[in-house]
Short mmCIF file of N, CA and C in Angstrom, two decimals:
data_model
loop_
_atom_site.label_atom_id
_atom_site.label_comp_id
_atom_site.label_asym_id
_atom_site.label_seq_id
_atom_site.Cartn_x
_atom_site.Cartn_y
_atom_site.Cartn_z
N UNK A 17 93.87 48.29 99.55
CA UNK A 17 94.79 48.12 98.46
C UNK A 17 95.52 46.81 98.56
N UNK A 18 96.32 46.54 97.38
CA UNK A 18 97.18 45.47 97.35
C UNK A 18 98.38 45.29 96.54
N UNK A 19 99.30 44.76 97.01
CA UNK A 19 100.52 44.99 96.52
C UNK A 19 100.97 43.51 96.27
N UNK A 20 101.92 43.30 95.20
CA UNK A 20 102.23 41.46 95.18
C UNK A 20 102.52 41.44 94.42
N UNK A 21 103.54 40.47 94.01
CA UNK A 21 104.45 40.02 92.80
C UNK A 21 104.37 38.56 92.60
N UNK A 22 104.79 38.33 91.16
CA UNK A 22 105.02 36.74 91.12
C UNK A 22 105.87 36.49 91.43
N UNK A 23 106.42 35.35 90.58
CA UNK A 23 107.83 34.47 90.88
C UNK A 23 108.91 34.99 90.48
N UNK A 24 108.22 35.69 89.21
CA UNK A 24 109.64 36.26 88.57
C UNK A 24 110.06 37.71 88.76
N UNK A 25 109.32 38.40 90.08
CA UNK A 25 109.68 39.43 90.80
C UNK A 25 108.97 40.47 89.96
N UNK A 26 107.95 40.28 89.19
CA UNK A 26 107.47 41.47 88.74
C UNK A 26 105.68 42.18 89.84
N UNK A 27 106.22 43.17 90.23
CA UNK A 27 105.19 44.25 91.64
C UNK A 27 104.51 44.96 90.63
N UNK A 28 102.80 44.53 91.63
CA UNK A 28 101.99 45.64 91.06
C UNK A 28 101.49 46.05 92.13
N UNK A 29 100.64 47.31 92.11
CA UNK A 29 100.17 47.70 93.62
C UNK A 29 98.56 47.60 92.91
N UNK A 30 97.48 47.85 93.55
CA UNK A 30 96.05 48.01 93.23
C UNK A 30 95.70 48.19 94.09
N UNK A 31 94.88 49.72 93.68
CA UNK A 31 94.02 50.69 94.73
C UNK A 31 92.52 50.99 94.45
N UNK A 32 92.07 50.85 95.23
CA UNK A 32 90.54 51.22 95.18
C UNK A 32 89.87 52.65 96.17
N UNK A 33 89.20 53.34 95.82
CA UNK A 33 88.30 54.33 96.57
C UNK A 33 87.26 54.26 96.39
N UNK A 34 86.00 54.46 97.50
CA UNK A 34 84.41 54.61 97.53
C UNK A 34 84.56 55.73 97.34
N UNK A 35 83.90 56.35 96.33
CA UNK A 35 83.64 57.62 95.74
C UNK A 35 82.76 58.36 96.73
N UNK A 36 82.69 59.82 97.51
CA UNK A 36 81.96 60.07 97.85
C UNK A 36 80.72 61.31 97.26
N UNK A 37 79.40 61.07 96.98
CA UNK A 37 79.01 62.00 96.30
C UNK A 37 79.36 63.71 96.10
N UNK A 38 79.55 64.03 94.82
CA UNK A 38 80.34 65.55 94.85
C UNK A 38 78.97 66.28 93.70
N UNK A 39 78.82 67.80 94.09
CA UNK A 39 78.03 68.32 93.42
C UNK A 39 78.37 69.11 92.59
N UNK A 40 79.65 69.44 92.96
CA UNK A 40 80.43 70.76 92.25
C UNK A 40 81.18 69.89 91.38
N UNK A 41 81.30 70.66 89.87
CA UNK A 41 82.27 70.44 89.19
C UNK A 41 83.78 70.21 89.51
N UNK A 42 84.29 68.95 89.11
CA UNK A 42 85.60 68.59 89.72
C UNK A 42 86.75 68.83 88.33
N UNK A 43 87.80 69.81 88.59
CA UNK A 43 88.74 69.93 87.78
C UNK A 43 90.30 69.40 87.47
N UNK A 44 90.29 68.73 88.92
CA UNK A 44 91.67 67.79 89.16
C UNK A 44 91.40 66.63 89.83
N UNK A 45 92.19 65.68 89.90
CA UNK A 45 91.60 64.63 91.42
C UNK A 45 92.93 63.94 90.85
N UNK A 46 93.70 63.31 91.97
CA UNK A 46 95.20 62.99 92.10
C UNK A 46 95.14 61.66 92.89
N UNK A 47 96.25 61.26 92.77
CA UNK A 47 96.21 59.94 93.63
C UNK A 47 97.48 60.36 94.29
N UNK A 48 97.02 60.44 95.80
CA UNK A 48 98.51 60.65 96.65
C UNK A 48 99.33 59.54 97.75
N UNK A 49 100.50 58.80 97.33
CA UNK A 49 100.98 58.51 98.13
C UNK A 49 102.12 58.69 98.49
N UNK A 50 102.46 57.50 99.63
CA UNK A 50 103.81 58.36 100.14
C UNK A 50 104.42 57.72 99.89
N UNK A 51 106.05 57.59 99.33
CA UNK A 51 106.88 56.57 99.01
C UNK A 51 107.66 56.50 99.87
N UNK A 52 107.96 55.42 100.67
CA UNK A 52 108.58 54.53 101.75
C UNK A 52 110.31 54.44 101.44
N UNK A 53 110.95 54.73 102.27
CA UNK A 53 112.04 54.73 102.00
C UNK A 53 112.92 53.02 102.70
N UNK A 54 113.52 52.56 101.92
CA UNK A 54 113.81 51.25 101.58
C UNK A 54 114.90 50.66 101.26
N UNK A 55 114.96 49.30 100.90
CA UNK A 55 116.13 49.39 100.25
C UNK A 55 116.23 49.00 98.97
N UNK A 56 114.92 48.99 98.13
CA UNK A 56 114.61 48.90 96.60
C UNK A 56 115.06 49.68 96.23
N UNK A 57 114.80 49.36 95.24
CA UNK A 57 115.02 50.59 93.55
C UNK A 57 113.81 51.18 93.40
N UNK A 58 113.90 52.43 93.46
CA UNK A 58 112.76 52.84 92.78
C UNK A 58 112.56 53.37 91.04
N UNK A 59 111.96 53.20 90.46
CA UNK A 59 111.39 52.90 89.43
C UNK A 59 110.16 53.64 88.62
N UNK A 60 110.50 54.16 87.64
CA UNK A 60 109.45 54.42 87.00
C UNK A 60 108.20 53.29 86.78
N UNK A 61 106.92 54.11 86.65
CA UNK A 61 105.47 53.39 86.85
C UNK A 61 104.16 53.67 85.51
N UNK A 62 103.78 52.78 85.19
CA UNK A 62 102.34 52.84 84.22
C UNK A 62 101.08 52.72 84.89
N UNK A 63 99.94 53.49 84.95
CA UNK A 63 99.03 53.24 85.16
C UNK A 63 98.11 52.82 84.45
N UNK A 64 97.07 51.32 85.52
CA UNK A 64 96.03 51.00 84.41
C UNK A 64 94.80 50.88 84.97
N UNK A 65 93.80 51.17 84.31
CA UNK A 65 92.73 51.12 84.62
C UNK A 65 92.15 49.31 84.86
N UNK A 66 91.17 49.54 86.49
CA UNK A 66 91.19 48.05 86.68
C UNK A 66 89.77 47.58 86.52
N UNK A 67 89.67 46.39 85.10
CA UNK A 67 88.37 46.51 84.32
C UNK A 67 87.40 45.68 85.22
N UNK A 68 87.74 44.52 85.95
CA UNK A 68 86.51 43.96 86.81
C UNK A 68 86.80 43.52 88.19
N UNK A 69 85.84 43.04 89.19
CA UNK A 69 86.18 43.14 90.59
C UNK A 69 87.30 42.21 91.05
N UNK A 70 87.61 43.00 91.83
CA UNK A 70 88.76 41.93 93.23
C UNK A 70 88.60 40.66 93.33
N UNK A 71 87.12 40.43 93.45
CA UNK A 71 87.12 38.98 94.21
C UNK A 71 87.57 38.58 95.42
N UNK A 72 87.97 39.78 96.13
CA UNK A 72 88.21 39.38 97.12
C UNK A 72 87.48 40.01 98.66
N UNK A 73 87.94 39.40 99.68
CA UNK A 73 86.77 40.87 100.81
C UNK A 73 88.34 41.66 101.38
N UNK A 74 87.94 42.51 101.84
CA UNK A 74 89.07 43.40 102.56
C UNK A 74 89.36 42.45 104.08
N UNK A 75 90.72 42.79 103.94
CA UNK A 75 91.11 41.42 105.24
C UNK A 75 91.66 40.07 104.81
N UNK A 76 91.43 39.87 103.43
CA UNK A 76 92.08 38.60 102.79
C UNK A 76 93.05 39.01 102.10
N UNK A 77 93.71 38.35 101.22
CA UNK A 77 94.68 37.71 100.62
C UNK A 77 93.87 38.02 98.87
N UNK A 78 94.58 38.44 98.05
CA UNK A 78 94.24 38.57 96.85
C UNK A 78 96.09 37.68 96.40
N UNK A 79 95.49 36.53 95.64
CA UNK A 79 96.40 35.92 95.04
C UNK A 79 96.67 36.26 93.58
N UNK A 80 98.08 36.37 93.12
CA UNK A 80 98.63 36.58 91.94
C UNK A 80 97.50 35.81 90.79
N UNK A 81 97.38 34.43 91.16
CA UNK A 81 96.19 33.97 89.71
C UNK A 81 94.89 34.46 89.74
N UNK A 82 94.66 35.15 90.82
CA UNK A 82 93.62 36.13 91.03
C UNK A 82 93.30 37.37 90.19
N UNK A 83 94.41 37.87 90.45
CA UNK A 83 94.62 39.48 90.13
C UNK A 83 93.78 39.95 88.48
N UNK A 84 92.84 40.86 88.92
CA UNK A 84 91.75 41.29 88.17
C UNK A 84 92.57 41.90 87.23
N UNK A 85 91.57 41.93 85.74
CA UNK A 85 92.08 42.60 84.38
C UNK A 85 92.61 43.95 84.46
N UNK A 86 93.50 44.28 83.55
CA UNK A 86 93.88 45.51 83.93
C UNK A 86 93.94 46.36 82.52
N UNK A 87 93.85 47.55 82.32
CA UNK A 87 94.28 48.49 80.44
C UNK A 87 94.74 49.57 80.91
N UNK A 88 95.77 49.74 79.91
CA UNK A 88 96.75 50.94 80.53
C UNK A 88 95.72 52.22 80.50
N UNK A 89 95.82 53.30 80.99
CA UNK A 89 95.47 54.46 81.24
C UNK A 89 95.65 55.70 79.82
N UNK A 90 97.29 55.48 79.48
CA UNK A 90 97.78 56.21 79.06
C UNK A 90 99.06 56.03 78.75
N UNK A 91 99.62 56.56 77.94
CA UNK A 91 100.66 55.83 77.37
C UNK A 91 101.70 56.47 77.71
N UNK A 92 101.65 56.97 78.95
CA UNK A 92 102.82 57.81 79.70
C UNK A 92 103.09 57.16 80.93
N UNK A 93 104.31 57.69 80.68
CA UNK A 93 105.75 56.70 81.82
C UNK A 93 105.61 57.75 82.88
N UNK A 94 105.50 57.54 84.19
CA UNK A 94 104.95 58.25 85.28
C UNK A 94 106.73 57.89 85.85
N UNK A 95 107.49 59.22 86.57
CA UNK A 95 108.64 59.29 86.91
C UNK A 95 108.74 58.17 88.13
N UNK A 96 110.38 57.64 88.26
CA UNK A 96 110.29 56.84 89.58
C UNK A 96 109.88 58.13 90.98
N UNK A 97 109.34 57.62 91.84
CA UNK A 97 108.99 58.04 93.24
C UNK A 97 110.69 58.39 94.11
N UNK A 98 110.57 59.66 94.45
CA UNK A 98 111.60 60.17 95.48
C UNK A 98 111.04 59.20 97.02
N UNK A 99 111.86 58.55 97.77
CA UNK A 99 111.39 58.14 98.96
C UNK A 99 111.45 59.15 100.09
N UNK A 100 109.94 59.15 100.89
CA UNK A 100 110.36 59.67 102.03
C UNK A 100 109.73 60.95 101.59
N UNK A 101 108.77 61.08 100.50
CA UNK A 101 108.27 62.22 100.06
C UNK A 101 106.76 61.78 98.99
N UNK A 102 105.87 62.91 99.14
CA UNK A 102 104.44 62.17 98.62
C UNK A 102 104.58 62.19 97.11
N UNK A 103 103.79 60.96 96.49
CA UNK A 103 104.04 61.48 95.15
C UNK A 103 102.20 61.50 94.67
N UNK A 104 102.25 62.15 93.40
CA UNK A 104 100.97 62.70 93.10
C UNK A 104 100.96 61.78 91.69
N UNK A 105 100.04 61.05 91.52
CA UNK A 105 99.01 61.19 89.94
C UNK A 105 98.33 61.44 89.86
N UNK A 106 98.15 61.92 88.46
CA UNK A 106 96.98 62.46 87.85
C UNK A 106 95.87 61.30 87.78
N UNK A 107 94.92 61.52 88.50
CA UNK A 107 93.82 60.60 87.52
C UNK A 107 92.48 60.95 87.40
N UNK A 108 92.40 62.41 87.07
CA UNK A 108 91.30 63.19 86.61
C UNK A 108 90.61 62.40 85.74
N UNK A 109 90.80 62.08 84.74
CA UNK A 109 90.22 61.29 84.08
C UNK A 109 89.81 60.01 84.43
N UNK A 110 90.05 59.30 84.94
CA UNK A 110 89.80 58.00 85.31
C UNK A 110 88.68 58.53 86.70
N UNK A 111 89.35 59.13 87.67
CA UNK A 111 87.84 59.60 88.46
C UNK A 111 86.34 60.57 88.08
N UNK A 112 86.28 61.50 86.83
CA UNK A 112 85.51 61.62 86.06
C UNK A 112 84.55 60.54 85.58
N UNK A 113 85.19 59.76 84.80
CA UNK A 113 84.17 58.14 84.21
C UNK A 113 83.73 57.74 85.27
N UNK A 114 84.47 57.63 86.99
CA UNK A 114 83.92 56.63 87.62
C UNK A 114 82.94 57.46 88.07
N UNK A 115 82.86 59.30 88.24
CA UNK A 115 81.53 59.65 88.89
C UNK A 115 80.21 59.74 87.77
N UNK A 116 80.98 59.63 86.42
CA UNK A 116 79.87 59.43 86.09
C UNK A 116 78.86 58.12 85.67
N UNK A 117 80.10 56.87 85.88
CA UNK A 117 79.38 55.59 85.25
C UNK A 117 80.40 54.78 86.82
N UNK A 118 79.50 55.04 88.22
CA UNK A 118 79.79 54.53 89.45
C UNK A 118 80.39 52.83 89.17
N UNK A 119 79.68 52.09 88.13
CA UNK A 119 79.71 50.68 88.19
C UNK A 119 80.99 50.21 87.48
N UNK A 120 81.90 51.34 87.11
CA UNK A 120 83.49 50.42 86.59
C UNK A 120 84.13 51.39 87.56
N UNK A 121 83.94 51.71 88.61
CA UNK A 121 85.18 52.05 89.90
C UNK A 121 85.36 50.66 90.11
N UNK A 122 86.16 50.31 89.49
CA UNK A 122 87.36 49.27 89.91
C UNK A 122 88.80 49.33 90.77
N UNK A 123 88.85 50.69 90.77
CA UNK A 123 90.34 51.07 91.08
C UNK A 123 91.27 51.20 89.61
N UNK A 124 92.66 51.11 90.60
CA UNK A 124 93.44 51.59 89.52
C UNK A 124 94.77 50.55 89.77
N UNK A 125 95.65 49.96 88.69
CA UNK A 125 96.74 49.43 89.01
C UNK A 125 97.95 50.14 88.66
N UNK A 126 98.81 49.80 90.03
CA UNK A 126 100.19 50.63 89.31
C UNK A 126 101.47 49.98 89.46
N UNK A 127 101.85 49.65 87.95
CA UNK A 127 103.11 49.07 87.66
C UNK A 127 104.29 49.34 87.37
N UNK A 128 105.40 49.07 87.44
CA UNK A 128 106.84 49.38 86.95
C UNK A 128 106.84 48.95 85.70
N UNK A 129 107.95 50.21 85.06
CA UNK A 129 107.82 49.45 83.77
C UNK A 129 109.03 48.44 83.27
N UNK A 130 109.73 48.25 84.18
CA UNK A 130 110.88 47.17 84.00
C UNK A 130 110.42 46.58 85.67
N UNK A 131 111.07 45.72 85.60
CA UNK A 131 111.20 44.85 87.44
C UNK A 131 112.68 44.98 87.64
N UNK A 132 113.11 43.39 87.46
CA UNK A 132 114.40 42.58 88.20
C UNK A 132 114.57 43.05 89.73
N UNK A 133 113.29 42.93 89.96
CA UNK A 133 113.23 42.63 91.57
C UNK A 133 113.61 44.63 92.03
N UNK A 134 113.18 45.89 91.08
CA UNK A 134 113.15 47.09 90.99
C UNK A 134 111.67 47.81 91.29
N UNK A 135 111.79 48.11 92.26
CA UNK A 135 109.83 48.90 92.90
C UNK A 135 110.00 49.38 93.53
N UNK A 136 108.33 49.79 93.66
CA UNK A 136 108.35 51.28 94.71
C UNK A 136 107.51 50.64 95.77
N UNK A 137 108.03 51.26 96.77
CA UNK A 137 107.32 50.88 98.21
C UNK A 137 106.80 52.50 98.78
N UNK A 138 105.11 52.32 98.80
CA UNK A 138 104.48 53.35 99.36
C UNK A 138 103.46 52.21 100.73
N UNK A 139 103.27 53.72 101.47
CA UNK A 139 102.82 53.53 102.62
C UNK A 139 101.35 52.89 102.32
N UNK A 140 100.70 52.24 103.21
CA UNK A 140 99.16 51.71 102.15
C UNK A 140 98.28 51.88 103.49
N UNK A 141 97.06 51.55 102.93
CA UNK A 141 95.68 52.06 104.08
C UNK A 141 95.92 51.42 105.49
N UNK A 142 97.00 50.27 105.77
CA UNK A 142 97.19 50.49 106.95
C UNK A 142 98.00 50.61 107.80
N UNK A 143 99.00 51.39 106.89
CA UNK A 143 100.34 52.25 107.55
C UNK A 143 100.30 52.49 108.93
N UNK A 144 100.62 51.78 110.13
CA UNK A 144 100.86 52.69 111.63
C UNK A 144 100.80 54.15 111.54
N UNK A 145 101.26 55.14 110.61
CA UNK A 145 100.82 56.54 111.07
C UNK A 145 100.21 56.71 109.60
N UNK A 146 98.55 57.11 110.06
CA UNK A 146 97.94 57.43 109.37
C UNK A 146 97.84 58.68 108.53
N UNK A 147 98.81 59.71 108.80
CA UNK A 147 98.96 61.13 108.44
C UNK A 147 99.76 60.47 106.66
N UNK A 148 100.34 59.65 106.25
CA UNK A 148 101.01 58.67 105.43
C UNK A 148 99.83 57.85 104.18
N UNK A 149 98.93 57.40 105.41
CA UNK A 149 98.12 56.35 104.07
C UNK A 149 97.70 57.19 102.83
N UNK A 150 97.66 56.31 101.56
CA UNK A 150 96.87 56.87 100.75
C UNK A 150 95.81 57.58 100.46
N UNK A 151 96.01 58.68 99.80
CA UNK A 151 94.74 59.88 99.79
C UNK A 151 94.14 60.18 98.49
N UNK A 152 93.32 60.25 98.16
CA UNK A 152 92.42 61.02 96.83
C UNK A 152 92.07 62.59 96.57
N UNK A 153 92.87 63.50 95.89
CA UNK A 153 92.98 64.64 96.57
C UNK A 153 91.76 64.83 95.36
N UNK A 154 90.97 65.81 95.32
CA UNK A 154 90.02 66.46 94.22
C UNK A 154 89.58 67.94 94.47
N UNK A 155 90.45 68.78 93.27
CA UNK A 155 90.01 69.85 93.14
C UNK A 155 88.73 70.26 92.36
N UNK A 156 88.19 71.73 93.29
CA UNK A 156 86.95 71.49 92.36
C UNK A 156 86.91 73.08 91.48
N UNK A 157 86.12 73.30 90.86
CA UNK A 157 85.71 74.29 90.22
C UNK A 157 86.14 76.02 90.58
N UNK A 158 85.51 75.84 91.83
CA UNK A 158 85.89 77.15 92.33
C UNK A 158 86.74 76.88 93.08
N UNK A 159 87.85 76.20 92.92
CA UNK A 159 89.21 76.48 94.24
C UNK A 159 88.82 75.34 95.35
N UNK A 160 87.88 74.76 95.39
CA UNK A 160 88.10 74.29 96.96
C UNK A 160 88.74 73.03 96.56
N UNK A 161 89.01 72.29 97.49
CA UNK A 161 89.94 71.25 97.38
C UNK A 161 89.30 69.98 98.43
N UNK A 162 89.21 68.92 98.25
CA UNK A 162 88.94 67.98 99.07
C UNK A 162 90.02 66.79 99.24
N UNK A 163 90.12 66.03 100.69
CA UNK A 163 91.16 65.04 100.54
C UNK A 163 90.05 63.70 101.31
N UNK A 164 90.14 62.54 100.56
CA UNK A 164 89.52 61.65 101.21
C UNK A 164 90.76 60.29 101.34
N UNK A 165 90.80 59.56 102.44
CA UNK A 165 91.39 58.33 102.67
C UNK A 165 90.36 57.14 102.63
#
C-alpha cells in the first residue's frame, strides 16, 4: 500500500490485494483496517476505484505526480475511523468485478473528504505487529468466512 500527500496537505492511502482463487459464491468481502491512534484528525473518507497500474515495484517510493487514476466507487461518505479500533468497508462490489474481470484489480483509493492537514492513520502491510496489518475479509455463500493479508 501507499499513503502520501501533496503540498497542500491533501492524504490519500492506496491499497492493493492478489486475489486468491475462490470457488464458492462470495456474498460480502470488506476491507479491514486498523486505525492508529495519533495526533490527527480523523475524518470522514470516499472510496475510489483505482483505474490503471502503480508504476511502481513494492519497496519504492510512489510519487504524488505519479499517483495512478482514480473514480469514485460510490457516492457515499464512509464515517471518520474511531482510533485504536478496526474499521470495515464494504467493497463487495468492487471485489466481485475484480474476480470476475482479474485485469482491472488495481486496488482501491481512500480519501478524506475535506483535508487542512485532517486524516486517518491506519496500520499498513508493514506494521511491526502483524495481528494489525491490513486484511480482506470475504464472506461466502454458506457462512464460511475467509481473511487474507
Amino acid at each position: 500500500g501507499f499513503s502520501g500527500y501533496d503540498v497542500n496537505g491533501v492524504y490519500y492511502s492506496l491499497i492493493e490485494f492478489n486475489l486468491p482463487p475462490i470457488s464458492s459464491p462470495v456474498n460480502f468481502a470488506a476491507l479491514m483496517l486498523y486505525a492508529q491512534a495519533g495526533k490527527e484528525t480523523p475524518v470522514a473518507m470516499s472510496v475510489d476505484r483505482i483505474l490503471n497500474s502503480w508504476g511502481w515495484e513494492n519497496g519504492d517510493r510512489l510519487w504524488w505526480k505519479d499517483k495512478p487514476q482514480a473514480a469514485l466507487v460510490h457516492n457515499i461518505v464512509l464515517p471518520a475511523p474511531t482510533p485504536s479500533r478496526w474499521y470495515f468497508i464494504d467493497i463487495t462490489e468492487l471485489y466481485l468485478d475484480w474476480m470476475l474481470r482479474p485485469s482491472r484489480n488495481f486496488g482501491l483509493q481512500i480519501r478524506p473528504i475535506s483535508n487542512n492537514n485532517a486524516f486517518n492513520s491506519f496500520a499498513s502491510s508493514l506494521f511491526d505487529d502483524v495481528t494489525k496489518r491490513p486484511r480482506l475479509l470475504v464472506c461466502f455463500g454458506g457462512g464460511d468466512t475467509a481473511s487474507h493479508r
